[in-house]
C-alpha cells in the first residue's frame, strides 16, 4: 500500500534528519511526524475490518489535513524571513487543536461528520461520509494556510536582498502542487486520497531550501569559529562564491552587503568589500587549502580590523562554501 510506504519512508527520513543533527526548526520535525502519522492512519483505514476500526484510523489520518498546512505555512514564513509573533502562532495552534478535537468526536457527535458508513472493496476498505459544519471549517483552514503561504512567497520574490529567489520559487512550487492536487480531487472525486502522498512530496521539496538556509546560516557557521558572535561579523558564500548571508555587524562594516542579492555573484567593483576582502578571499579559494583558516588585517579610518577566511563544510564534510570572520583589533584600543 502506498500509504504504508510513505509512512516507512518518512520514519527513515526523520531518523536521517535527526542523525545529521540538522537544526531546521521544530515545525519541520513536527511536519515529518504529522505526515507520517497521517499516512499510517490512511493505511489503517484501508485494512480495517469494521466501522469502529475505520473511524479510529480515520481520526489519525486527519492529523495531516489539520496540522500539516499550518506547519508548512510556518516553514514558508521562516524561509521567506517573515516573523510571526509567538502569541499569534500559539493562537493558530490552539485553533487547529479545536478543529482536530471536532474530528475526534466522529461517531459520537455530528459536528464533523453527520453520518459515516463503512465499505469493504476488493482490495481496501473506505468510508463514505456526510459532512458537518466543522468539516467546512477544516477545509477553510487547510486551503487558507496553503494560499497564505503562496501569498508570502509571491511578496518575498521582490525582496531579493533578503530572501533567495530560488528558495521562494521552490516554496511556491510545493504550495502550487498541494493546491493543484486538492482541486483535482474535488473535481474528479477520486476514491483514493492523494493529499497524503502530495504532502510527502511537498515535504521533500520544501526541505531543499530549508537545508540550504541551515548550511549557510550565520548561526551554523559561527560554531566553527568559537567566538563572541555579537562583536564579530560573518560573510558567507557558497562553493560557487555566490553571496549567501551576512550578519548585522558585517553589514555595519561593509554597508554594500545590505544591497547585494542573495545567491548571486558578488559585484565586481566598488565598495569596501572589494577594496579590503575580495582579493584575500579569491587567493584563499585558489590555494585549495580547505583545512586551514587564513588570517589577515586591514585598516579603515584609523581603526585596524582582523579577518579570518575559512571553509564551510556540509554534514558530509564536503566543501559547501566559504566564510569570512571579521572583528576589530581590540589591542589597538588598550
Rosetta silent file (secondary structure, phi, psi, omega in degrees, C-alpha in Angstrom):
SEQUENCE: XXXXXXXXXXXXXXXXXXXXXXXXXXXXXXXXXXXXXXXXXXXXXXXXXXXXXXXXXXXXXXXXXXXXXXXXXXXXXXXXXXXXXXXXXXXXXXXXXXXXXXXXXXXXXXXXXXXXXXXXXXXXXXXXXXXXXXXXXXXXXXXXXXXXXXXXXXXXXXXXXXXXXXXXXXXXXXXXXXXXXXXXXXXXXXXXXXXXXXXXXXXXXXXXXXXXXXXXXXXXXXXXXXXXXXXXXXXXXXXXXXXXXXXXXXXXXXXXXXXXXXXXXXXXXXXXXXXXXXXXXXXXXXXXXXXXXXXXXXXXXXXXXXXXXXXXXXXXXXXXXXXXXXXXXXXXXX
SCORE:     score description
SCORE:     0.000 S_00000001
   1 L     0.000  140.448 -176.192    0.000    0.000    0.000 S_00000001
   2 H   -66.480  -33.497 -179.719    1.235    3.454   -0.911 S_00000001
   3 H   -68.552  -38.177  176.816    0.307    4.939    2.493 S_00000001
   4 H   -65.644  -40.331  177.836    2.356    2.321    4.334 S_00000001
   5 H   -62.153  -43.775  178.514    5.296    3.006    2.014 S_00000001
   6 H   -62.601  -40.563  178.437    5.020    6.762    2.704 S_00000001
   7 H   -59.126  -48.988 -178.640    4.865    6.060    6.446 S_00000001
   8 H   -64.852  -41.566  179.629    8.058    3.983    6.353 S_00000001
   9 H   -60.955  -42.966 -177.429    9.881    6.487    4.129 S_00000001
  10 H   -70.099  -36.177  176.818    9.069    9.380    6.465 S_00000001
  11 H   -63.191  -44.459  177.834   10.172    7.498    9.581 S_00000001
  12 H   -62.865  -42.300 -179.682   13.509    6.734    7.899 S_00000001
  13 H   -63.021  -41.758  178.028   13.761   10.355    6.729 S_00000001
  14 H   -61.072  -42.569  179.080   13.087   11.648   10.240 S_00000001
  15 H   -64.667  -37.314  179.005   15.854    9.438   11.639 S_00000001
  16 H   -65.853  -44.698 -179.755   18.260   10.679    8.946 S_00000001
  17 H   -62.372  -44.509  178.657   17.486   14.332    9.701 S_00000001
  18 H   -65.088  -42.082 -178.947   17.930   13.768   13.426 S_00000001
  19 H   -63.253  -33.571  178.774   21.121   11.754   12.861 S_00000001
  20 L   -79.267   -7.325  177.587   22.686   14.535   10.795 S_00000001
  21 L    69.027   28.235 -178.956   21.994   16.995   13.594 S_00000001
  22 L   -77.556  120.125  178.585   20.242   19.494   11.334 S_00000001
  23 L   -93.061   80.072 -173.024   18.619   22.242   13.412 S_00000001
  24 L  -102.992   12.892  176.408   15.938   23.144   10.911 S_00000001
  25 L   100.604  146.587 -175.819   13.234   24.214   13.340 S_00000001
  26 H   -65.058  -33.003 -177.616   10.620   22.446   15.421 S_00000001
  27 H   -64.976  -32.440  179.356    7.910   22.871   12.779 S_00000001
  28 H   -69.829  -42.739  177.171    9.853   20.799   10.259 S_00000001
  29 H   -63.392  -42.817  178.420   10.290   17.913   12.691 S_00000001
  30 H   -63.872  -36.894 -179.887    6.614   18.123   13.639 S_00000001
  31 H   -62.760  -44.174  177.924    5.658   18.198    9.958 S_00000001
  32 H   -60.303  -45.662 -178.489    7.513   14.963    9.270 S_00000001
  33 H   -64.380  -42.970 -178.590    5.884   13.315   12.294 S_00000001
  34 H   -62.967  -45.462 -179.121    2.390   14.577   11.411 S_00000001
  35 H   -67.257  -36.834  177.325    2.577   13.380    7.800 S_00000001
  36 H   -63.859  -47.274  179.468    3.957   10.004    8.924 S_00000001
  37 H   -61.841  -43.192 -179.622    1.153    9.531   11.481 S_00000001
  38 H   -61.911  -42.983  177.898   -1.459   10.603    8.942 S_00000001
  39 H   -65.470  -35.471  173.918   -0.215    8.141    6.337 S_00000001
  40 H   -61.874  -38.159  177.715   -0.273    5.444    8.993 S_00000001
  41 H   -65.789  -42.801  178.195   -3.903    6.387    9.642 S_00000001
  42 H   -62.291  -39.313  177.185   -4.816    6.160    5.951 S_00000001
  43 H   -64.735  -40.729 -179.907   -3.210    2.730    5.770 S_00000001
  44 H   -64.463  -35.998  175.673   -5.115    1.621    8.858 S_00000001
  45 H   -62.340  -44.209 -175.681   -8.391    2.745    7.253 S_00000001
  46 H   -62.760  -31.158 -176.593   -7.586    0.737    4.124 S_00000001
  47 H  -104.117    3.531 -178.107   -7.022   -2.506    6.083 S_00000001
  48 L   -65.458  154.380 -174.835   -9.748   -2.001    8.708 S_00000001
  49 L  -107.745  -13.618 -178.561  -12.364   -4.733    9.126 S_00000001
  50 L  -154.282  174.736 -176.151  -15.307   -2.798   10.544 S_00000001
  51 H   -63.289  -40.335 -177.617  -16.711    0.693   11.095 S_00000001
  52 H   -61.516  -46.828  178.899  -15.256    1.062   14.582 S_00000001
  53 H   -63.799  -42.274 -177.223  -11.703    0.349   13.398 S_00000001
  54 H   -64.815  -40.546  179.307  -12.101    2.589   10.360 S_00000001
  55 H   -64.252  -43.721  179.271  -13.355    5.573   12.396 S_00000001
  56 H   -62.026  -44.414  179.260  -10.443    5.274   14.824 S_00000001
  57 H   -66.590  -36.407 -179.516   -7.932    5.072   11.969 S_00000001
  58 H   -64.029  -32.236  176.863   -9.635    7.958   10.172 S_00000001
  59 H   -63.586  -38.054  176.211   -9.069   10.170   13.209 S_00000001
  60 H   -68.468  -38.165 -177.667   -5.328    9.583   12.838 S_00000001
  61 H   -61.948  -34.035 -177.433   -5.495   10.286    9.124 S_00000001
  62 H   -72.901   -5.415  175.190   -6.942   13.762    9.723 S_00000001
  63 H   -59.166  -36.900 -179.089   -3.776   14.767   11.576 S_00000001
  64 H   -63.093  -58.593 -175.129   -2.275   15.633    8.172 S_00000001
  65 H   -64.385  -27.273 -178.643   -5.016   17.919    6.909 S_00000001
  66 H   -77.880  -44.206 -171.552   -5.455   19.606   10.276 S_00000001
  67 H  -108.388  -30.679 -174.803   -1.854   20.439   11.138 S_00000001
  68 H   -60.580  -45.530  179.473    0.378   19.999    8.065 S_00000001
  69 H   -59.090  -37.982  178.715   -0.846   23.096    6.112 S_00000001
  70 H   -66.693  -43.617 -179.831   -0.250   25.306    9.149 S_00000001
  71 H   -65.796  -38.437  175.806    3.237   23.886    9.730 S_00000001
  72 H   -62.029  -40.336  177.789    4.089   24.313    6.054 S_00000001
  73 H   -60.442  -44.646  178.228    2.951   27.945    6.346 S_00000001
  74 H   -62.125  -40.497  179.168    5.259   28.489    9.325 S_00000001
  75 H   -65.813  -40.971  177.161    8.151   26.919    7.424 S_00000001
  76 H   -60.181  -44.450  178.230    7.437   29.123    4.395 S_00000001
  77 H   -61.569  -38.099  178.024    7.487   32.201    6.639 S_00000001
  78 H   -65.642  -44.797  179.063   10.810   31.041    8.087 S_00000001
  79 H   -63.185  -39.855 -178.749   12.319   30.535    4.631 S_00000001
  80 L   -86.464    3.692  177.246   11.000   33.928    3.489 S_00000001
  81 L    57.629   45.477  173.792   12.171   35.549    6.757 S_00000001
  82 L  -107.575  118.566 -174.267    8.701   36.683    7.752 S_00000001
  83 L   -88.809  130.538  174.441    8.362   36.751   11.527 S_00000001
  84 L  -107.816  122.950 -179.996    5.147   35.620   13.187 S_00000001
  85 L   -55.457  146.956 -177.184    4.764   36.773   16.829 S_00000001
  86 H   -57.946  -39.702 -178.577    4.777   33.968   19.370 S_00000001
  87 H   -65.690  -35.082  179.344    1.307   34.773   20.671 S_00000001
  88 H   -68.005  -46.370  179.291   -0.104   34.604   17.121 S_00000001
  89 H   -63.214  -35.284  177.429    1.469   31.217   16.384 S_00000001
  90 H   -63.964  -43.452  178.516    0.173   29.929   19.736 S_00000001
  91 H   -65.042  -36.492  178.791   -3.375   31.014   18.878 S_00000001
  92 H   -66.075  -42.177  176.133   -3.062   29.387   15.454 S_00000001
  93 H   -62.968  -41.594 -179.549   -2.003   26.096   17.028 S_00000001
  94 H   -62.675  -41.294  179.432   -4.860   26.370   19.520 S_00000001
  95 H   -62.655  -41.555  179.468   -7.385   26.925   16.726 S_00000001
  96 H   -69.654  -30.876  175.876   -6.181   23.847   14.846 S_00000001
  97 H   -66.297  -35.135  176.211   -6.372   21.788   18.020 S_00000001
  98 H   -64.891  -42.767  177.380  -10.022   22.803   18.343 S_00000001
  99 H   -59.985  -43.953 -178.518  -10.586   21.667   14.761 S_00000001
 100 H   -68.999  -32.139  176.047   -8.886   18.357   15.496 S_00000001
 101 H   -60.861  -36.701  177.137  -10.940   17.932   18.655 S_00000001
 102 H   -65.814  -32.500  176.106  -14.036   18.093   16.442 S_00000001
 103 H   -63.190  -39.107 -177.838  -12.508   15.283   14.353 S_00000001
 104 H   -67.347  -16.014  178.790  -12.221   13.182   17.498 S_00000001
 105 L   -82.758   -0.308  179.337  -15.985   13.477   18.048 S_00000001
 106 E   -56.521  131.887 -178.411  -16.635   11.368   14.940 S_00000001
 107 L    90.066   -9.993  179.689  -19.026    8.549   15.808 S_00000001
 108 L  -116.679  -51.374  177.685  -20.273   10.375   18.898 S_00000001
 109 E  -120.737  168.593 -176.176  -21.486   13.777   17.704 S_00000001
 110 L  -107.605   25.132 -177.402  -22.376   15.077   14.252 S_00000001
 111 L   -75.293  -31.721 -179.867  -20.285   18.280   14.267 S_00000001
 112 L  -102.437  -50.539  172.064  -17.626   16.907   11.891 S_00000001
 113 E  -116.889  128.543  173.181  -19.457   14.035   10.206 S_00000001
 114 E   -74.771  -35.340  176.519  -23.240   13.943   10.193 S_00000001
 115 E  -153.718  155.682  179.713  -23.079   10.305    9.169 S_00000001
 116 E  -148.126  136.025 -178.820  -20.406    7.776    8.228 S_00000001
 117 E  -127.897  146.144 -178.187  -20.650    4.347    6.589 S_00000001
 118 E   -99.215  136.834  177.483  -18.109    1.559    6.228 S_00000001
 119 E  -134.829  144.830  178.871  -17.453   -0.200    2.927 S_00000001
 120 E  -119.090  111.253  179.184  -15.119   -3.045    2.042 S_00000001
 121 L   -87.145 -169.299 -178.241  -13.876   -3.102   -1.547 S_00000001
 122 L   -67.558  -33.402 -175.119  -11.931   -5.754   -3.406 S_00000001
 123 L  -123.304  -18.918 -179.678   -8.545   -4.520   -2.177 S_00000001
 124 L  -157.097  160.249  178.677   -9.162   -1.947    0.553 S_00000001
 125 E   -93.576  157.306  178.018  -11.788   -0.518    2.891 S_00000001
 126 E  -155.953  165.174 -178.627  -13.120    3.022    2.750 S_00000001
 127 E  -114.663  144.283  167.789  -15.684    5.320    4.350 S_00000001
 128 E  -111.562  137.149 -171.392  -18.477    7.368    2.843 S_00000001
 129 E  -132.699  155.111  166.541  -19.415   10.420    4.862 S_00000001
 130 E  -114.354  121.710 -168.450  -21.893   13.235    5.148 S_00000001
 131 E   -84.113  145.293  173.686  -20.021   16.282    6.390 S_00000001
 132 L   -95.683 -177.493 -174.734  -20.905   18.548    9.287 S_00000001
 133 H   -68.009  -29.972 -179.520  -20.148   22.256    9.711 S_00000001
 134 H   -71.438  -22.643  174.549  -16.749   21.704   11.366 S_00000001
 135 H   -68.000  -33.442  174.591  -15.574   19.866    8.276 S_00000001
 136 H   -64.821  -42.045  176.390  -16.180   23.107    6.374 S_00000001
 137 H   -60.567  -41.905  178.179  -14.068   24.927    8.956 S_00000001
 138 H   -58.938  -45.921  179.871  -11.383   22.271    8.471 S_00000001
 139 H   -65.000  -39.676 -179.916  -11.362   22.822    4.698 S_00000001
 140 H   -62.672  -43.285  179.741  -11.208   26.600    5.106 S_00000001
 141 H   -67.165  -40.364 -178.520   -8.158   26.369    7.386 S_00000001
 142 H   -63.502  -49.891  179.608   -6.407   23.860    5.114 S_00000001
 143 H   -69.362  -37.576 -178.163   -6.892   25.928    1.956 S_00000001
 144 H   -61.410  -46.469  179.112   -6.344   29.208    3.831 S_00000001
 145 H   -64.628  -38.550 -179.955   -2.903   28.263    5.145 S_00000001
 146 H   -65.094  -46.085  178.946   -1.846   26.979    1.734 S_00000001
 147 H   -66.485  -36.285  177.953   -2.933   30.164   -0.045 S_00000001
 148 H   -62.807  -37.845  176.857   -1.350   32.290    2.687 S_00000001
 149 H   -64.401  -38.694  177.772    1.950   30.524    2.055 S_00000001
 150 H   -64.910  -41.572  179.040    1.665   31.291   -1.659 S_00000001
 151 H   -62.634  -45.152  178.392    0.978   34.977   -0.907 S_00000001
 152 H   -59.581  -42.637  179.374    4.001   35.194    1.402 S_00000001
 153 H   -63.896  -44.265 -179.489    6.155   33.609   -1.299 S_00000001
 154 H   -63.236  -42.467  178.427    4.935   35.947   -4.041 S_00000001
 155 H   -63.957  -37.998 -176.247    5.547   39.013   -1.886 S_00000001
 156 H   -72.613  -14.766  178.304    9.027   37.757   -0.976 S_00000001
 157 L   -60.522  -26.969 -179.444   10.046   37.487   -4.640 S_00000001
 158 L   -89.051    1.095 -179.641   10.683   41.240   -4.589 S_00000001
 159 L  -106.187   57.286 -171.412   12.936   41.037   -1.509 S_00000001
 160 L   -67.045  -21.125  178.233   15.952   39.674   -3.385 S_00000001
 161 L   -89.657    2.792  177.964   18.476   41.204   -0.974 S_00000001
 162 L  -119.673  -38.912 -175.112   16.790   39.427    1.957 S_00000001
 163 L  -127.980  140.127  175.686   15.480   36.144    0.509 S_00000001
 164 L   -69.183  126.925  178.120   16.831   33.886   -2.230 S_00000001
 165 H   -62.652  -36.553  179.303   14.505   33.943   -5.237 S_00000001
 166 H   -60.840  -42.525  178.478   15.393   30.321   -5.967 S_00000001
 167 H   -63.701  -41.328 -179.719   14.214   29.311   -2.481 S_00000001
 168 H   -64.086  -42.219 -179.875   10.976   31.251   -2.888 S_00000001
 169 H   -62.889  -40.005  177.802   10.258   29.624   -6.255 S_00000001
 170 H   -62.520  -42.864  178.947   10.784   26.162   -4.733 S_00000001
 171 H   -63.058  -43.674  179.240    8.364   27.022   -1.915 S_00000001
 172 H   -63.151  -36.851  177.614    5.776   28.295   -4.385 S_00000001
 173 H   -61.694  -44.736 -179.793    6.142   25.078   -6.381 S_00000001
 174 H   -62.932  -42.434  179.938    5.413   22.973   -3.301 S_00000001
 175 H   -69.047  -40.936  178.745    2.328   25.026   -2.439 S_00000001
 176 H   -62.162  -37.726  177.594    1.071   25.051   -6.026 S_00000001
 177 H   -61.076  -44.505 -179.178    1.392   21.260   -6.114 S_00000001
 178 H   -63.426  -47.554 -178.985   -0.746   20.945   -2.974 S_00000001
 179 H   -64.101  -43.490 -177.965   -3.446   23.301   -4.249 S_00000001
 180 H   -61.459  -46.862 -179.259   -3.498   21.717   -7.704 S_00000001
 181 H   -67.629  -37.496  178.200   -3.926   18.160   -6.481 S_00000001
 182 H   -61.424  -43.952  179.237   -6.566   19.216   -3.955 S_00000001
 183 H   -64.325  -38.516  177.608   -8.617   20.887   -6.702 S_00000001
 184 H   -62.926  -42.138  178.712   -8.283   17.792   -8.890 S_00000001
 185 H   -61.042  -41.150 -178.769   -9.555   15.628   -6.029 S_00000001
 186 H   -66.958  -36.457 -175.789  -12.576   17.880   -5.542 S_00000001
 187 H   -80.460  -46.112 -174.369  -13.451   17.871   -9.257 S_00000001
 188 H   -80.976  -26.089 -178.489  -12.740   14.232  -10.165 S_00000001
 189 L    61.501   57.554 -179.383  -13.991   12.734   -6.878 S_00000001
 190 L   -73.430  146.927  175.056  -11.358   10.016   -6.611 S_00000001
 191 L   -73.919  -30.956 -178.328  -11.863    7.126   -4.187 S_00000001
 192 L   -91.418  128.360  178.047   -8.149    7.165   -3.335 S_00000001
 193 L   -74.148  125.145  179.627   -6.855   10.072   -1.233 S_00000001
 194 L   -99.820  -22.118 -174.668   -3.892   11.748   -2.939 S_00000001
 195 H   -58.363  -39.359  177.907   -3.200   14.589   -0.494 S_00000001
 196 H   -58.822  -40.018  178.763   -1.181   12.456    1.980 S_00000001
 197 H   -69.138  -39.354  179.574    1.191   11.462   -0.833 S_00000001
 198 H   -63.100  -39.444  178.788    1.318   15.054   -2.106 S_00000001
 199 H   -64.947  -32.178  175.281    2.290   16.303    1.349 S_00000001
 200 H   -64.239  -46.733  178.195    5.187   13.839    1.339 S_00000001
 201 H   -62.052  -43.680  179.436    6.386   15.239   -1.992 S_00000001
 202 H   -62.339  -37.061  178.499    5.890   18.821   -0.747 S_00000001
 203 H   -60.368  -46.615  179.931    7.891   17.975    2.370 S_00000001
 204 H   -66.359  -36.925  178.664   10.877   16.834    0.323 S_00000001
 205 H   -65.123  -46.277 -178.572   10.609   19.889   -1.947 S_00000001
 206 H   -66.388  -30.152 -178.546   10.500   22.311    0.990 S_00000001
 207 H   -65.345  -22.145 -179.431   13.439   20.584    2.667 S_00000001
 208 H   -61.924  -57.483  177.970   15.725   21.689   -0.204 S_00000001
 209 H   -68.831  -30.258 -178.358   15.739   25.425    0.642 S_00000001
 210 H   -64.156  -46.339  178.277   15.378   24.686    4.350 S_00000001
 211 H   -67.907  -34.669  179.408   18.603   22.634    4.486 S_00000001
 212 H   -64.956  -43.344  177.609   20.337   25.154    2.231 S_00000001
 213 H   -62.977  -40.936  179.192   19.469   28.007    4.582 S_00000001
 214 H   -61.414  -46.450 -176.829   20.665   25.917    7.525 S_00000001
 215 H   -61.871  -31.931 -175.338   24.032   25.130    5.908 S_00000001
 216 L  -108.937   12.110  178.893   24.729   28.807    5.183 S_00000001
 217 L   -74.387  148.768  178.545   23.180   30.424    8.239 S_00000001
 218 H   -61.877  -37.126 -179.475   25.408   32.559   10.421 S_00000001
 219 H   -61.251  -39.695  179.494   24.292   30.567   13.468 S_00000001
 220 H   -70.592  -47.721 -173.906   25.550   27.338   11.909 S_00000001
 221 H   -69.801  -34.075 -175.313   28.808   28.693   10.564 S_00000001
 222 H   -63.880  -23.498  178.631   29.816   30.628   13.656 S_00000001
 223 L   -62.577  -24.852  179.324   30.144   27.364   15.603 S_00000001
 224 L   -74.287  -15.030 -175.676   33.246   26.570   13.527 S_00000001
 225 L  -108.185  -17.343  173.313   34.969   29.696   14.824 S_00000001
 226 L    51.474   67.087  178.903   34.028   29.536   18.526 S_00000001
 227 L  -144.107 -172.950  179.251   33.891   33.234   19.369 S_00000001
 228 L   -85.027  110.535 -170.979   31.638   36.009   20.627 S_00000001
 229 H   -64.210  -42.277 -172.269   29.030   36.390   17.921 S_00000001
 230 H   -63.205  -27.575 -177.940   27.743   39.872   18.772 S_00000001
 231 H  -103.706   16.473 -176.444   31.158   41.523   18.275 S_00000001
 232 L  -131.696  139.431  177.333   32.074   39.583   15.190 S_00000001
 233 E   -98.234  147.637  177.992   30.980   39.896   11.577 S_00000001
 234 E  -130.873  132.451  173.844   30.319   36.977    9.265 S_00000001
 235 E  -125.788  124.113 -170.644   30.098   36.978    5.484 S_00000001
 236 E  -120.497  134.705  177.230   29.151   33.646    3.932 S_00000001
 237 E  -125.472  156.078  174.390   29.446   32.423    0.333 S_00000001
 238 E   -85.904 -175.025 -175.408   28.597   29.092   -1.253 S_00000001
 239 L   -70.730  -10.421  175.320   31.114   26.923   -3.122 S_00000001
 240 L  -100.159   10.180 -178.539   30.433   28.926   -6.321 S_00000001
 241 L    63.675   31.430  171.093   31.224   32.165   -4.472 S_00000001
 242 E   -87.458  139.607 -177.931   27.619   33.287   -4.522 S_00000001
 243 E   -68.965  127.019 -176.996   26.683   35.572   -1.636 S_00000001
 244 E  -111.517  -41.957 -175.012   24.557   33.705    0.925 S_00000001
 245 E  -169.149  154.449  171.996   24.361   35.700    4.142 S_00000001
 246 E  -149.121  141.109  179.120   25.942   38.363    6.350 S_00000001
 247 L   -84.448  176.639 -172.874   25.109   39.305    9.917 S_00000001
 248 H   -62.160  -37.911 -178.036   24.351   42.837   11.127 S_00000001
 249 H   -67.680  -37.309  177.164   27.892   43.612   12.270 S_00000001
 250 H   -64.301  -40.579  178.534   29.324   42.643    8.881 S_00000001
 251 H   -67.134  -32.703  176.569   26.805   44.929    7.152 S_00000001
 252 H   -64.039  -39.722  179.408   27.795   47.700    9.551 S_00000001
 253 H   -77.021  -34.059 -178.672   31.423   47.335    8.462 S_00000001
 254 L  -129.295   83.607 -173.836   30.545   46.829    4.780 S_00000001
 255 H   -56.590  -27.340 -177.893   27.228   48.645    4.068 S_00000001
 256 H   -64.509  -21.000  179.751   27.134   47.447    0.454 S_00000001
 257 H   -61.447  -30.118  179.324   26.404   43.904    1.697 S_00000001
 258 H   -67.701  -14.983 -179.883   22.898   45.058    2.564 S_00000001
 259 H  -103.936   -9.443 -177.585   22.265   45.723   -1.134 S_00000001
 260 L   -70.264  144.022  177.766   23.759   42.513   -2.503 S_00000001
 261 L   -79.527  133.596  179.036   21.348   39.968   -3.983 S_00000001
 262 L   -66.918  137.448 -179.960   21.134   36.681   -2.096 S_00000001
 263 L    60.516   37.801  174.232   22.544   33.683   -4.028 S_00000001
 264 E  -130.119  156.424  179.604   24.076   35.911   -6.695 S_00000001
 265 E   -63.340  145.164  179.949   27.718   36.504   -7.588 S_00000001
 266 L   -65.551  143.454  178.744   29.371   39.328   -5.689 S_00000001
 267 L   -57.113  148.274 -172.911   29.600   42.634   -7.625 S_00000001
 268 L   -79.335  -20.772 -177.421   32.856   43.062   -9.478 S_00000001
 269 L  -151.766  162.481  177.327   33.849   46.540   -8.334 S_00000001
 270 L    84.892  151.833  175.633   33.179   49.253   -5.794 S_00000001
 271 H    90.581  159.620 -178.881   32.613   49.156   -2.059 S_00000001
 272 H   -64.905  -35.666 -177.258   34.793   48.408    0.946 S_00000001
 273 H   -59.007  -48.147 -179.053   34.492   44.642    0.474 S_00000001
 274 H   -66.991  -25.180  178.464   36.156   44.718   -2.919 S_00000001
 275 H   -75.118  -42.853 -170.881   38.812   47.055   -1.543 S_00000001
 276 H  -107.823  -30.266 -167.988   39.802   45.017    1.505 S_00000001
 277 L  -119.140  -20.555 -174.528   38.475   41.450    1.299 S_00000001
 278 H   -61.380  -49.223 -177.262   37.825   40.374   -2.278 S_00000001
 279 H   -65.063  -43.974  175.729   41.442   39.608   -3.180 S_00000001
 280 H   -59.674  -37.581  179.063   42.229   37.688    0.049 S_00000001
 281 H   -65.375  -46.035 -179.292   39.080   35.601   -0.491 S_00000001
 282 H   -64.022  -37.052  178.485   39.973   34.803   -4.100 S_00000001
 283 H   -65.965  -39.275  178.857   43.521   33.923   -3.066 S_00000001
 284 H   -63.615  -43.035 -179.707   42.217   31.578   -0.388 S_00000001
 285 H   -63.850  -40.370 -179.017   39.947   29.795   -2.868 S_00000001
 286 H   -68.520  -29.816  179.823   42.779   29.370   -5.377 S_00000001
 287 H   -66.949  -25.799 -178.906   45.069   27.841   -2.742 S_00000001
 288 L    55.498   34.959  174.333   42.578   24.968   -2.258 S_00000001
 289 L  -100.346   99.766 -169.064   43.691   24.618    1.363 S_00000001
 290 L   -92.346  -18.529 -175.992   40.408   23.654    2.995 S_00000001
 291 L   -94.842    2.259 -178.281   41.503   22.602    6.482 S_00000001
 292 L  -113.740  153.811  173.626   43.211   25.875    7.362 S_00000001
 293 L  -111.259  120.079 -176.468   41.910   29.284    8.397 S_00000001
 294 E   -93.872  130.596 -177.749   43.870   32.147    6.832 S_00000001
 295 E  -105.735  157.202  177.176   44.171   35.374    8.840 S_00000001
 296 E  -164.794 -176.069 -179.649   44.785   38.944    7.738 S_00000001
 297 E  -153.049  162.191  173.440   44.081   42.571    8.640 S_00000001
 298 E  -153.493  162.007  178.453   43.189   45.930    7.168 S_00000001
 299 E  -118.507  142.246  177.583   42.769   49.495    8.398 S_00000001
 300 E  -145.253  120.334 -178.302   39.860   51.828    7.817 S_00000001
 301 L    52.898   44.847  175.466   39.642   55.376    9.212 S_00000001
 302 L    79.231    2.330 -179.641   42.431   54.720   11.664 S_00000001
 303 E  -111.833  133.775  179.827   40.923   51.529   13.051 S_00000001
 304 E   -94.322  134.171  178.825   42.530   48.148   12.486 S_00000001
 305 E  -121.335  144.060  177.425   40.305   45.151   11.731 S_00000001
 306 E  -106.619  147.111  175.605   41.221   41.473   11.705 S_00000001
 307 E  -140.106  152.703  175.859   39.681   38.876    9.429 S_00000001
 308 E  -130.161  135.215  179.126   39.826   35.130    9.032 S_00000001
 309 E  -113.266  127.300 -178.100   38.864   33.201    5.924 S_00000001
 310 E  -142.134  177.858 -176.616   37.768   29.584    6.249 S_00000001
 311 E  -101.398  140.049  172.823   35.795   26.818    4.599 S_00000001
 312 E   -96.858  125.347 -179.001   32.169   25.923    5.295 S_00000001
 313 E  -107.009  146.646  174.115   31.620   22.162    5.277 S_00000001
 314 L   -79.480  177.454  179.519   28.393   20.246    4.744 S_00000001
 315 L   -63.422  -20.622  178.053   27.272   17.441    7.059 S_00000001
 316 L   -94.859   13.235  177.537   29.161   15.043    4.753 S_00000001
 317 L    65.633   23.415  172.975   32.379   17.046    5.184 S_00000001
 318 L   -93.026  154.919 -179.703   32.267   18.278    1.606 S_00000001
 319 E   -68.051  119.152  179.587   33.096   21.880    0.755 S_00000001
 320 E  -105.795  -18.764 -179.351   29.823   23.821    0.878 S_00000001
 321 E   167.866 -159.758 -176.504   31.224   27.350    0.782 S_00000001
 322 E  -138.759  151.884 -179.942   33.430   29.934    2.460 S_00000001
 323 E  -134.590  137.993  173.410   33.138   32.273    5.412 S_00000001
 324 E  -111.255  124.326  177.601   34.959   35.474    6.342 S_00000001
 325 E  -103.841  133.652 -174.437   35.016   36.348   10.032 S_00000001
 326 E  -123.944  143.944  175.556   35.616   39.976   10.977 S_00000001
 327 E  -157.978  155.751  176.649   36.491   41.693   14.242 S_00000001
 328 E   -81.375  141.474  178.489   38.049   44.891   15.457 S_00000001
 329 L   -77.002   97.382 -175.929   41.628   44.660   16.745 S_00000001
 330 H   -70.130  -17.100  179.076   40.998   45.464   20.411 S_00000001
 331 H   -64.634  -25.254  179.417   44.721   45.516   21.192 S_00000001
 332 H   -74.669  -15.370 -177.088   44.875   48.918   19.484 S_00000001
 333 H   -93.096   -9.830 -175.900   42.339   50.273   21.971 S_00000001
 334 L   -86.588    0.000    0.000   44.278   49.357   25.093 S_00000001
